[in-house]
């Protein structure tokens, strides 16, 4: 019982800590006032999306670089504050912005009529086009009109996806990252890739196995996404963008990242020179040891999420088991339903509902809180079944003997049943804990940057999938193997105590 009280105390502390990270829904001041009061502009983007938008500096992976990092810094400077990036999956930037996870979102977000019904957009800060890329030896595909019957890769939710869908007869393969389509194209898994020109210029143009084909199509605008109702912030950002346009600072940023082209003349008039452009080849040359601090930080977050979630799963699993086995309907029915529903639905969907669904009914959880509750409640269902199996394995004669000696049911459960049931269930619990370590990577979809997400971001930037993958696999092994050793030691200890 003392152990359970300690676990409860730990969970209460975690809940209290997480409470302070929950975005306030009752804030009455405007977002612009809040930014100036807190002293920083929190902008959402996906560093896994990679260069040249926002990606880790190969010389210092703990800091981010990219043309949108420069723009965010310029806007924050004009606001009199600092800029802070908030990591979030690209295809959920808009939902995260709407739920208040950050002040603005800027990550190559195309201005489309559909998105304008959801959010506000600033003045355009870049004119993009879609560039078709094929393999060097490809001769049949001249432009997008030759794509019928071909396998073409693009990003989920991008304008390029709409263009390919409207063409008809194209086998569109959707990716969540902008590196993987070009890798698959070079390996012959795709016939072509259609993506924004800045992406193609950074990832496809330097690749000797790939080439551009046809003229760029689908001209459109990138805009800074702002929540509806934040008109004051939109007006201020528009004023800052106009200022950056007039003084040539935006153009200087685009020249620095080799993104300036004639199309941008529609937005900018002045021409100046700049330096410090980091190419893909330079990011590939970054020493592997420079990524260790980021990977270890991600491993620390993985441990925090896994340990706290497992504590919740164990406590909740025991409660569910006792209610299911020793209570009457409707409590036992509710416990059974909980177990079956959580075991019968994907963990990913449960996380989405917790993080993006609950704000629709006024409940907003921080990423850490959503990860802790999501993983803990899901694994509690599996723990409950392990404990139920352990309890069922205890001979009924022992229970009847305890009751005949005058022990109450609760005392029998605590002194006779549970010690034996826990010993029986222990190997399964250990396996679940190891599995939870690996499943914790799923929480990256709700803006948690743990070990796997850190790997994705760094690998997408440097293309060192193999080297970084081996390091991350080793870190996961280092974290999970001691659990196996601990479980064996506990089992041996329990066996000796039984004798």
GROMACS .gro file of C-alpha atoms in nm:
model
  499
    1UNK     CA    1   0.000   0.000   0.000
    2UNK     CA    2   0.286   0.238   0.078
    3UNK     CA    3   0.421   0.181  -0.271
    4UNK     CA    4   0.085   0.268  -0.420
    5UNK     CA    5   0.069   0.586  -0.212
    6UNK     CA    6   0.413   0.682  -0.341
    7UNK     CA    7   0.299   0.623  -0.699
    8UNK     CA    8  -0.015   0.829  -0.638
    9UNK     CA    9   0.195   1.109  -0.489
   10UNK     CA   10   0.421   1.102  -0.794
   11UNK     CA   11   0.124   1.124  -1.029
   12UNK     CA   12  -0.031   1.411  -0.832
   13UNK     CA   13   0.301   1.600  -0.850
   14UNK     CA   14   0.313   1.542  -1.225
   15UNK     CA   15  -0.045   1.660  -1.266
   16UNK     CA   16   0.033   1.974  -1.067
   17UNK     CA   17   0.342   2.039  -1.274
   18UNK     CA   18   0.157   1.985  -1.599
   19UNK     CA   19  -0.128   2.215  -1.490
   20UNK     CA   20   0.098   2.514  -1.527
   21UNK     CA   21   0.178   2.418  -1.884
   22UNK     CA   22  -0.187   2.407  -1.989
   23UNK     CA   23  -0.266   2.703  -2.214
   24UNK     CA   24  -0.508   2.938  -2.044
   25UNK     CA   25  -0.849   2.957  -2.203
   26UNK     CA   26  -0.971   3.239  -1.988
   27UNK     CA   27  -0.704   3.484  -2.094
   28UNK     CA   28  -0.872   3.811  -2.170
   29UNK     CA   29  -0.574   4.004  -2.304
   30UNK     CA   30  -0.504   4.003  -2.676
   31UNK     CA   31  -0.239   3.776  -2.824
   32UNK     CA   32  -0.028   4.079  -2.919
   33UNK     CA   33  -0.036   4.204  -2.558
   34UNK     CA   34   0.045   3.855  -2.434
   35UNK     CA   35   0.348   3.833  -2.665
   36UNK     CA   36   0.487   4.164  -2.539
   37UNK     CA   37   0.414   4.072  -2.178
   38UNK     CA   38   0.582   3.730  -2.197
   39UNK     CA   39   0.875   3.870  -2.392
   40UNK     CA   40   0.877   3.624  -2.680
   41UNK     CA   41   0.690   3.533  -2.997
   42UNK     CA   42   0.606   3.162  -2.999
   43UNK     CA   43   0.584   3.040  -3.358
   44UNK     CA   44   0.492   2.689  -3.465
   45UNK     CA   45   0.673   2.491  -3.733
   46UNK     CA   46   0.803   2.143  -3.808
   47UNK     CA   47   1.181   2.113  -3.809
   48UNK     CA   48   1.139   1.760  -3.946
   49UNK     CA   49   1.004   1.927  -4.261
   50UNK     CA   50   1.360   2.044  -4.302
   51UNK     CA   51   1.557   2.285  -4.513
   52UNK     CA   52   1.544   2.554  -4.626
   53UNK     CA   53   1.244   2.647  -4.408
   54UNK     CA   54   1.357   2.548  -4.058
   55UNK     CA   55   1.611   2.282  -3.962
   56UNK     CA   56   1.891   2.216  -3.708
   57UNK     CA   57   2.217   2.400  -3.761
   58UNK     CA   58   2.472   2.132  -3.865
   59UNK     CA   59   2.738   2.314  -3.660
   60UNK     CA   60   2.512   2.340  -3.354
   61UNK     CA   61   2.214   2.103  -3.376
   62UNK     CA   62   2.060   2.250  -3.062
   63UNK     CA   63   1.975   2.569  -3.257
   64UNK     CA   64   1.759   2.607  -3.566
   65UNK     CA   65   1.832   2.786  -3.890
   66UNK     CA   66   1.641   2.846  -4.214
   67UNK     CA   67   1.480   3.133  -4.400
   68UNK     CA   68   1.167   3.115  -4.185
   69UNK     CA   69   1.381   3.128  -3.871
   70UNK     CA   70   1.530   3.452  -4.005
   71UNK     CA   71   1.185   3.591  -4.082
   72UNK     CA   72   1.053   3.495  -3.737
   73UNK     CA   73   1.354   3.663  -3.575
   74UNK     CA   74   1.299   3.978  -3.783
   75UNK     CA   75   0.931   3.994  -3.689
   76UNK     CA   76   1.006   3.933  -3.321
   77UNK     CA   77   1.272   4.202  -3.327
   78UNK     CA   78   1.021   4.452  -3.467
   79UNK     CA   79   0.779   4.353  -3.191
   80UNK     CA   80   1.050   4.413  -2.932
   81UNK     CA   81   1.065   4.050  -2.819
   82UNK     CA   82   1.257   3.728  -2.888
   83UNK     CA   83   1.140   3.449  -3.120
   84UNK     CA   84   1.087   3.095  -2.990
   85UNK     CA   85   1.010   2.800  -3.213
   86UNK     CA   86   0.751   2.542  -3.106
   87UNK     CA   87   0.789   2.199  -3.268
   88UNK     CA   88   0.472   2.056  -3.421
   89UNK     CA   89   0.395   1.810  -3.702
   90UNK     CA   90   0.340   2.007  -4.024
   91UNK     CA   91   0.003   1.857  -4.113
   92UNK     CA   92  -0.137   1.949  -3.769
   93UNK     CA   93   0.002   2.303  -3.746
   94UNK     CA   94  -0.338   2.461  -3.811
   95UNK     CA   95  -0.525   2.257  -3.544
   96UNK     CA   96  -0.244   2.327  -3.296
   97UNK     CA   97  -0.259   2.701  -3.375
   98UNK     CA   98  -0.635   2.705  -3.324
   99UNK     CA   99  -0.605   2.535  -2.987
  100UNK     CA  100  -0.354   2.798  -2.871
  101UNK     CA  101  -0.030   2.601  -2.868
  102UNK     CA  102   0.160   2.895  -3.019
  103UNK     CA  103   0.099   3.254  -3.129
  104UNK     CA  104   0.150   3.209  -3.504
  105UNK     CA  105   0.238   2.927  -3.746
  106UNK     CA  106   0.489   2.974  -4.028
  107UNK     CA  107   0.620   2.674  -4.220
  108UNK     CA  108   0.556   2.700  -4.592
  109UNK     CA  109   0.181   2.715  -4.529
  110UNK     CA  110   0.010   2.786  -4.860
  111UNK     CA  111  -0.272   3.039  -4.860
  112UNK     CA  112  -0.576   2.847  -4.983
  113UNK     CA  113  -0.950   2.924  -4.970
  114UNK     CA  114  -1.005   2.618  -4.750
  115UNK     CA  115  -0.750   2.732  -4.492
  116UNK     CA  116  -0.881   3.090  -4.500
  117UNK     CA  117  -1.210   2.961  -4.363
  118UNK     CA  118  -1.019   2.825  -4.061
  119UNK     CA  119  -0.760   3.093  -3.987
  120UNK     CA  120  -0.632   3.439  -4.079
  121UNK     CA  121  -0.334   3.485  -4.308
  122UNK     CA  122  -0.082   3.767  -4.310
  123UNK     CA  123   0.026   3.935  -4.630
  124UNK     CA  124   0.214   3.681  -4.847
  125UNK     CA  125   0.583   3.662  -4.762
  126UNK     CA  126   0.690   3.432  -5.048
  127UNK     CA  127   0.564   3.328  -5.391
  128UNK     CA  128   0.608   2.958  -5.447
  129UNK     CA  129   0.565   2.736  -5.752
  130UNK     CA  130   0.544   2.359  -5.786
  131UNK     CA  131   0.840   2.187  -5.953
  132UNK     CA  132   0.821   1.840  -6.108
  133UNK     CA  133   1.130   1.624  -6.049
  134UNK     CA  134   1.216   1.294  -6.224
  135UNK     CA  135   1.512   1.057  -6.240
  136UNK     CA  136   1.805   1.151  -6.462
  137UNK     CA  137   1.743   0.860  -6.702
  138UNK     CA  138   1.369   0.928  -6.736
  139UNK     CA  139   1.270   1.034  -7.090
  140UNK     CA  140   0.892   0.986  -7.109
  141UNK     CA  141   0.782   1.250  -6.859
  142UNK     CA  142   0.818   1.602  -6.999
  143UNK     CA  143   0.570   1.786  -6.772
  144UNK     CA  144   0.276   1.718  -6.539
  145UNK     CA  145   0.051   1.626  -6.834
  146UNK     CA  146   0.256   1.306  -6.878
  147UNK     CA  147   0.188   1.182  -6.523
  148UNK     CA  148  -0.124   0.974  -6.591
  149UNK     CA  149  -0.062   0.617  -6.485
  150UNK     CA  150   0.256   0.717  -6.301
  151UNK     CA  151   0.343   0.697  -5.930
  152UNK     CA  152   0.404   1.049  -5.803
  153UNK     CA  153   0.507   1.150  -5.450
  154UNK     CA  154   0.408   1.467  -5.267
  155UNK     CA  155   0.336   1.601  -4.919
  156UNK     CA  156   0.015   1.541  -4.727
  157UNK     CA  157  -0.215   1.844  -4.737
  158UNK     CA  158   0.005   2.038  -4.981
  159UNK     CA  159  -0.125   2.227  -5.285
  160UNK     CA  160   0.076   1.985  -5.502
  161UNK     CA  161  -0.148   1.705  -5.377
  162UNK     CA  162  -0.455   1.893  -5.500
  163UNK     CA  163  -0.292   1.951  -5.840
  164UNK     CA  164  -0.211   1.580  -5.880
  165UNK     CA  165  -0.556   1.474  -5.767
  166UNK     CA  166  -0.725   1.708  -6.015
  167UNK     CA  167  -0.512   1.569  -6.299
  168UNK     CA  168  -0.682   1.232  -6.260
  169UNK     CA  169  -0.529   0.892  -6.330
  170UNK     CA  170  -0.219   0.966  -6.121
  171UNK     CA  171  -0.117   0.728  -5.842
  172UNK     CA  172  -0.048   0.985  -5.572
  173UNK     CA  173   0.174   0.865  -5.289
  174UNK     CA  174   0.150   1.084  -4.978
  175UNK     CA  175   0.446   1.154  -4.749
  176UNK     CA  176   0.471   1.340  -4.419
  177UNK     CA  177   0.832   1.452  -4.476
  178UNK     CA  178   0.991   1.625  -4.774
  179UNK     CA  179   1.310   1.416  -4.786
  180UNK     CA  180   1.156   1.071  -4.828
  181UNK     CA  181   0.982   1.134  -5.167
  182UNK     CA  182   1.312   1.225  -5.332
  183UNK     CA  183   1.486   0.925  -5.172
  184UNK     CA  184   1.214   0.693  -5.307
  185UNK     CA  185   1.235   0.860  -5.648
  186UNK     CA  186   1.611   0.806  -5.666
  187UNK     CA  187   1.560   0.440  -5.565
  188UNK     CA  188   1.303   0.385  -5.840
  189UNK     CA  189   1.001   0.350  -5.610
  190UNK     CA  190   0.838   0.657  -5.768
  191UNK     CA  191   0.820   0.793  -6.122
  192UNK     CA  192   0.819   1.160  -6.019
  193UNK     CA  193   0.783   1.403  -5.729
  194UNK     CA  194   0.585   1.727  -5.733
  195UNK     CA  195   0.666   1.970  -5.450
  196UNK     CA  196   0.726   2.338  -5.383
  197UNK     CA  197   1.025   2.480  -5.569
  198UNK     CA  198   1.221   2.575  -5.251
  199UNK     CA  199   1.204   2.211  -5.140
  200UNK     CA  200   1.307   2.082  -5.483
  201UNK     CA  201   1.591   2.333  -5.501
  202UNK     CA  202   1.737   2.214  -5.171
  203UNK     CA  203   1.683   1.838  -5.185
  204UNK     CA  204   1.649   1.741  -5.553
  205UNK     CA  205   1.868   1.983  -5.744
  206UNK     CA  206   2.198   1.873  -5.577
  207UNK     CA  207   2.113   1.504  -5.628
  208UNK     CA  208   2.298   1.373  -5.939
  209UNK     CA  209   2.033   1.102  -5.989
  210UNK     CA  210   1.748   1.355  -6.028
  211UNK     CA  211   1.655   1.642  -6.256
  212UNK     CA  212   1.386   1.904  -6.308
  213UNK     CA  213   1.140   1.861  -6.593
  214UNK     CA  214   0.881   2.104  -6.730
  215UNK     CA  215   0.817   2.458  -6.617
  216UNK     CA  216   0.710   2.532  -6.259
  217UNK     CA  217   0.331   2.526  -6.216
  218UNK     CA  218   0.074   2.622  -5.956
  219UNK     CA  219   0.200   2.962  -5.847
  220UNK     CA  220   0.079   3.052  -5.498
  221UNK     CA  221   0.166   3.231  -5.175
  222UNK     CA  222   0.307   3.139  -4.837
  223UNK     CA  223   0.143   3.326  -4.551
  224UNK     CA  224   0.183   3.343  -4.174
  225UNK     CA  225  -0.112   3.166  -4.009
  226UNK     CA  226  -0.286   3.358  -3.730
  227UNK     CA  227  -0.585   3.257  -3.518
  228UNK     CA  228  -0.919   3.408  -3.607
  229UNK     CA  229  -0.995   3.693  -3.368
  230UNK     CA  230  -0.629   3.800  -3.347
  231UNK     CA  231  -0.688   4.088  -3.591
  232UNK     CA  232  -0.462   4.320  -3.393
  233UNK     CA  233  -0.172   4.075  -3.426
  234UNK     CA  234  -0.241   4.025  -3.797
  235UNK     CA  235  -0.240   4.402  -3.856
  236UNK     CA  236   0.092   4.438  -3.673
  237UNK     CA  237   0.255   4.149  -3.861
  238UNK     CA  238   0.130   4.289  -4.192
  239UNK     CA  239   0.289   4.624  -4.106
  240UNK     CA  240   0.618   4.453  -4.019
  241UNK     CA  241   0.617   4.249  -4.344
  242UNK     CA  242   0.561   4.566  -4.547
  243UNK     CA  243   0.851   4.730  -4.364
  244UNK     CA  244   1.077   4.430  -4.429
  245UNK     CA  245   0.974   4.437  -4.795
  246UNK     CA  246   1.046   4.807  -4.834
  247UNK     CA  247   1.384   4.803  -4.661
  248UNK     CA  248   1.495   4.496  -4.858
  249UNK     CA  249   1.553   4.274  -4.554
  250UNK     CA  250   1.322   4.000  -4.680
  251UNK     CA  251   1.500   3.987  -5.012
  252UNK     CA  252   1.831   3.969  -4.833
  253UNK     CA  253   1.702   3.667  -4.642
  254UNK     CA  254   1.590   3.493  -4.963
  255UNK     CA  255   1.920   3.560  -5.134
  256UNK     CA  256   2.100   3.420  -4.832
  257UNK     CA  257   1.906   3.093  -4.874
  258UNK     CA  258   1.932   3.092  -5.254
  259UNK     CA  259   1.555   3.129  -5.289
  260UNK     CA  260   1.543   3.448  -5.485
  261UNK     CA  261   1.401   3.420  -5.837
  262UNK     CA  262   1.230   3.640  -6.089
  263UNK     CA  263   0.887   3.545  -5.954
  264UNK     CA  264   0.968   3.720  -5.628
  265UNK     CA  265   1.006   4.046  -5.820
  266UNK     CA  266   0.631   4.070  -5.793
  267UNK     CA  267   0.680   4.120  -5.420
  268UNK     CA  268   1.019   4.285  -5.394
  269UNK     CA  269   1.202   4.550  -5.593
  270UNK     CA  270   1.537   4.604  -5.425
  271UNK     CA  271   1.832   4.366  -5.490
  272UNK     CA  272   2.122   4.320  -5.252
  273UNK     CA  273   2.377   4.049  -5.184
  274UNK     CA  274   2.409   3.820  -4.887
  275UNK     CA  275   2.607   3.517  -4.762
  276UNK     CA  276   2.598   3.237  -4.502
  277UNK     CA  277   2.383   2.998  -4.705
  278UNK     CA  278   2.407   2.642  -4.565
  279UNK     CA  279   2.380   2.382  -4.841
  280UNK     CA  280   2.260   2.023  -4.817
  281UNK     CA  281   2.616   1.900  -4.880
  282UNK     CA  282   2.738   2.105  -4.584
  283UNK     CA  283   2.475   1.958  -4.354
  284UNK     CA  284   2.580   1.609  -4.462
  285UNK     CA  285   2.938   1.683  -4.354
  286UNK     CA  286   2.842   1.774  -3.996
  287UNK     CA  287   3.025   1.544  -3.745
  288UNK     CA  288   2.794   1.282  -3.599
  289UNK     CA  289   2.897   1.364  -3.240
  290UNK     CA  290   2.746   1.710  -3.269
  291UNK     CA  291   2.400   1.548  -3.261
  292UNK     CA  292   2.454   1.364  -2.931
  293UNK     CA  293   2.324   1.644  -2.702
  294UNK     CA  294   1.997   1.661  -2.898
  295UNK     CA  295   1.957   1.283  -2.899
  296UNK     CA  296   2.027   1.256  -2.525
  297UNK     CA  297   1.775   1.532  -2.456
  298UNK     CA  298   1.519   1.339  -2.662
  299UNK     CA  299   1.606   1.022  -2.469
  300UNK     CA  300   1.547   1.205  -2.140
  301UNK     CA  301   1.200   1.312  -2.252
  302UNK     CA  302   1.128   0.955  -2.362
  303UNK     CA  303   1.222   0.826  -2.017
  304UNK     CA  304   1.008   1.090  -1.842
  305UNK     CA  305   0.702   1.011  -2.054
  306UNK     CA  306   0.746   0.633  -2.032
  307UNK     CA  307   0.807   0.610  -1.656
  308UNK     CA  308   0.525   0.847  -1.559
  309UNK     CA  309   0.281   0.683  -1.803
  310UNK     CA  310   0.368   0.334  -1.681
  311UNK     CA  311   0.308   0.443  -1.320
  312UNK     CA  312  -0.039   0.561  -1.418
  313UNK     CA  313  -0.103   0.241  -1.618
  314UNK     CA  314  -0.011   0.017  -1.323
  315UNK     CA  315  -0.227   0.199  -1.070
  316UNK     CA  316  -0.523   0.238  -1.305
  317UNK     CA  317  -0.486  -0.123  -1.423
  318UNK     CA  318  -0.508  -0.259  -1.067
  319UNK     CA  319  -0.816  -0.045  -0.996
  320UNK     CA  320  -0.984  -0.162  -1.317
  321UNK     CA  321  -0.910  -0.527  -1.235
  322UNK     CA  322  -1.051  -0.508  -0.883
  323UNK     CA  323  -1.363  -0.326  -1.003
  324UNK     CA  324  -1.414  -0.576  -1.285
  325UNK     CA  325  -1.372  -0.886  -1.069
  326UNK     CA  326  -1.518  -0.785  -0.733
  327UNK     CA  327  -1.780  -0.518  -0.808
  328UNK     CA  328  -2.134  -0.551  -0.936
  329UNK     CA  329  -2.284  -0.397  -1.250
  330UNK     CA  330  -2.279  -0.125  -1.365
  331UNK     CA  331  -1.928  -0.068  -1.222
  332UNK     CA  332  -1.793  -0.405  -1.342
  333UNK     CA  333  -1.959  -0.350  -1.681
  334UNK     CA  334  -1.801  -0.004  -1.708
  335UNK     CA  335  -1.455  -0.143  -1.624
  336UNK     CA  336  -1.496  -0.416  -1.887
  337UNK     CA  337  -1.611  -0.162  -2.146
  338UNK     CA  338  -1.313   0.063  -2.069
  339UNK     CA  339  -1.069  -0.225  -2.121
  340UNK     CA  340  -1.228  -0.342  -2.446
  341UNK     CA  341  -1.261   0.008  -2.594
  342UNK     CA  342  -0.901   0.104  -2.518
  343UNK     CA  343  -0.767  -0.229  -2.646
  344UNK     CA  344  -0.985  -0.212  -2.955
  345UNK     CA  345  -0.890   0.137  -3.077
  346UNK     CA  346  -0.550   0.262  -3.202
  347UNK     CA  347  -0.335   0.453  -2.956
  348UNK     CA  348  -0.270   0.714  -3.224
  349UNK     CA  349  -0.643   0.794  -3.252
  350UNK     CA  350  -0.671   0.817  -2.872
  351UNK     CA  351  -0.385   1.070  -2.865
  352UNK     CA  352  -0.545   1.277  -3.141
  353UNK     CA  353  -0.875   1.285  -2.953
  354UNK     CA  354  -0.706   1.386  -2.627
  355UNK     CA  355  -0.492   1.660  -2.778
  356UNK     CA  356  -0.694   1.796  -3.069
  357UNK     CA  357  -1.047   1.675  -2.990
  358UNK     CA  358  -1.093   1.778  -2.627
  359UNK     CA  359  -1.036   2.153  -2.692
  360UNK     CA  360  -1.365   2.144  -2.887
  361UNK     CA  361  -1.544   2.087  -2.556
  362UNK     CA  362  -1.330   2.333  -2.362
  363UNK     CA  363  -1.064   2.096  -2.224
  364UNK     CA  364  -0.711   2.182  -2.333
  365UNK     CA  365  -0.418   1.962  -2.229
  366UNK     CA  366  -0.051   2.044  -2.264
  367UNK     CA  367   0.150   1.806  -2.489
  368UNK     CA  368   0.317   1.649  -2.183
  369UNK     CA  369  -0.014   1.601  -2.005
  370UNK     CA  370  -0.181   1.453  -2.315
  371UNK     CA  371   0.112   1.213  -2.367
  372UNK     CA  372   0.108   1.106  -2.000
  373UNK     CA  373  -0.268   1.048  -1.990
  374UNK     CA  374  -0.290   0.896  -2.339
  375UNK     CA  375  -0.018   0.636  -2.290
  376UNK     CA  376  -0.114   0.568  -1.928
  377UNK     CA  377  -0.484   0.511  -1.997
  378UNK     CA  378  -0.411   0.295  -2.301
  379UNK     CA  379  -0.164   0.068  -2.126
  380UNK     CA  380  -0.387   0.048  -1.817
  381UNK     CA  381  -0.626  -0.165  -2.023
  382UNK     CA  382  -0.350  -0.416  -2.101
  383UNK     CA  383  -0.221  -0.411  -1.742
  384UNK     CA  384  -0.572  -0.485  -1.616
  385UNK     CA  385  -0.587  -0.800  -1.826
  386UNK     CA  386  -0.247  -0.913  -1.695
  387UNK     CA  387  -0.359  -0.868  -1.333
  388UNK     CA  388  -0.688  -1.045  -1.405
  389UNK     CA  389  -0.497  -1.342  -1.544
  390UNK     CA  390  -0.270  -1.337  -1.239
  391UNK     CA  391  -0.563  -1.332  -0.998
  392UNK     CA  392  -0.740  -1.612  -1.188
  393UNK     CA  393  -0.427  -1.827  -1.149
  394UNK     CA  394  -0.446  -1.814  -0.767
  395UNK     CA  395  -0.608  -2.141  -0.646
  396UNK     CA  396  -0.962  -2.087  -0.519
  397UNK     CA  397  -0.882  -2.307  -0.222
  398UNK     CA  398  -0.650  -2.039  -0.084
  399UNK     CA  399  -0.924  -1.776  -0.107
  400UNK     CA  400  -1.179  -2.004   0.057
  401UNK     CA  401  -0.931  -2.088   0.333
  402UNK     CA  402  -0.863  -1.720   0.400
  403UNK     CA  403  -1.235  -1.638   0.417
  404UNK     CA  404  -1.301  -1.937   0.645
  405UNK     CA  405  -1.034  -1.803   0.882
  406UNK     CA  406  -1.233  -1.483   0.917
  407UNK     CA  407  -1.039  -1.258   0.681
  408UNK     CA  408  -1.245  -0.998   0.502
  409UNK     CA  409  -1.257  -0.990   0.122
  410UNK     CA  410  -1.042  -0.676   0.104
  411UNK     CA  411  -0.784  -0.827   0.341
  412UNK     CA  412  -0.785  -1.150   0.139
  413UNK     CA  413  -0.723  -0.956  -0.180
  414UNK     CA  414  -0.443  -0.752  -0.024
  415UNK     CA  415  -0.264  -1.027   0.169
  416UNK     CA  416  -0.337  -1.348  -0.026
  417UNK     CA  417  -0.438  -1.275  -0.383
  418UNK     CA  418  -0.247  -0.966  -0.498
  419UNK     CA  419   0.106  -1.074  -0.390
  420UNK     CA  420   0.072  -1.396  -0.593
  421UNK     CA  421  -0.105  -1.224  -0.883
  422UNK     CA  422   0.164  -0.957  -0.910
  423UNK     CA  423   0.437  -1.226  -0.917
  424UNK     CA  424   0.256  -1.407  -1.199
  425UNK     CA  425   0.193  -1.086  -1.393
  426UNK     CA  426   0.540  -0.939  -1.348
  427UNK     CA  427   0.698  -1.074  -1.673
  428UNK     CA  428   0.404  -0.938  -1.872
  429UNK     CA  429   0.424  -0.601  -1.699
  430UNK     CA  430   0.793  -0.577  -1.782
  431UNK     CA  431   0.723  -0.656  -2.146
  432UNK     CA  432   0.457  -0.386  -2.152
  433UNK     CA  433   0.700  -0.135  -2.003
  434UNK     CA  434   0.954  -0.210  -2.274
  435UNK     CA  435   0.681  -0.182  -2.539
  436UNK     CA  436   0.569   0.149  -2.391
  437UNK     CA  437   0.922   0.287  -2.434
  438UNK     CA  438   0.891   0.225  -2.805
  439UNK     CA  439   0.527   0.335  -2.833
  440UNK     CA  440   0.620   0.666  -2.669
  441UNK     CA  441   0.744   0.768  -3.015
  442UNK     CA  442   0.378   0.807  -3.117
  443UNK     CA  443   0.341   1.115  -2.897
  444UNK     CA  444   0.543   1.311  -3.153
  445UNK     CA  445   0.210   1.366  -3.333
  446UNK     CA  446   0.101   1.589  -3.045
  447UNK     CA  447   0.407   1.817  -3.051
  448UNK     CA  448   0.627   1.618  -2.810
  449UNK     CA  449   0.986   1.607  -2.932
  450UNK     CA  450   1.110   1.282  -2.783
  451UNK     CA  451   1.389   1.053  -2.907
  452UNK     CA  452   1.229   0.926  -3.231
  453UNK     CA  453   1.110   1.273  -3.329
  454UNK     CA  454   1.457   1.413  -3.263
  455UNK     CA  455   1.599   1.140  -3.489
  456UNK     CA  456   1.349   1.223  -3.764
  457UNK     CA  457   1.437   1.591  -3.750
  458UNK     CA  458   1.814   1.535  -3.760
  459UNK     CA  459   1.799   1.258  -4.022
  460UNK     CA  460   1.576   1.464  -4.250
  461UNK     CA  461   1.824   1.750  -4.230
  462UNK     CA  462   2.147   1.555  -4.279
  463UNK     CA  463   2.018   1.243  -4.462
  464UNK     CA  464   2.222   1.035  -4.214
  465UNK     CA  465   1.939   0.790  -4.164
  466UNK     CA  466   2.170   0.492  -4.115
  467UNK     CA  467   2.425   0.638  -3.870
  468UNK     CA  468   2.172   0.826  -3.660
  469UNK     CA  469   1.934   0.530  -3.675
  470UNK     CA  470   2.199   0.301  -3.523
  471UNK     CA  471   2.266   0.550  -3.244
  472UNK     CA  472   1.895   0.589  -3.166
  473UNK     CA  473   1.843   0.211  -3.171
  474UNK     CA  474   2.133   0.177  -2.927
  475UNK     CA  475   1.982   0.440  -2.696
  476UNK     CA  476   1.648   0.257  -2.694
  477UNK     CA  477   1.831  -0.068  -2.615
  478UNK     CA  478   2.024   0.099  -2.331
  479UNK     CA  479   1.696   0.226  -2.186
  480UNK     CA  480   1.502  -0.101  -2.215
  481UNK     CA  481   1.763  -0.370  -2.139
  482UNK     CA  482   1.804  -0.275  -1.770
  483UNK     CA  483   1.429  -0.332  -1.734
  484UNK     CA  484   1.473  -0.691  -1.850
  485UNK     CA  485   1.754  -0.742  -1.598
  486UNK     CA  486   1.547  -0.582  -1.323
  487UNK     CA  487   1.249  -0.802  -1.403
  488UNK     CA  488   1.461  -1.117  -1.385
  489UNK     CA  489   1.604  -1.010  -1.050
  490UNK     CA  490   1.257  -0.938  -0.912
  491UNK     CA  491   1.128  -1.273  -1.033
  492UNK     CA  492   1.418  -1.453  -0.862
  493UNK     CA  493   1.361  -1.255  -0.544
  494UNK     CA  494   0.991  -1.336  -0.541
  495UNK     CA  495   1.066  -1.705  -0.603
  496UNK     CA  496   1.303  -1.713  -0.306
  497UNK     CA  497   1.048  -1.538  -0.082
  498UNK     CA  498   0.787  -1.796  -0.187
  499UNK     CA  499   1.013  -2.079  -0.071
   0.00000   0.00000   0.00000
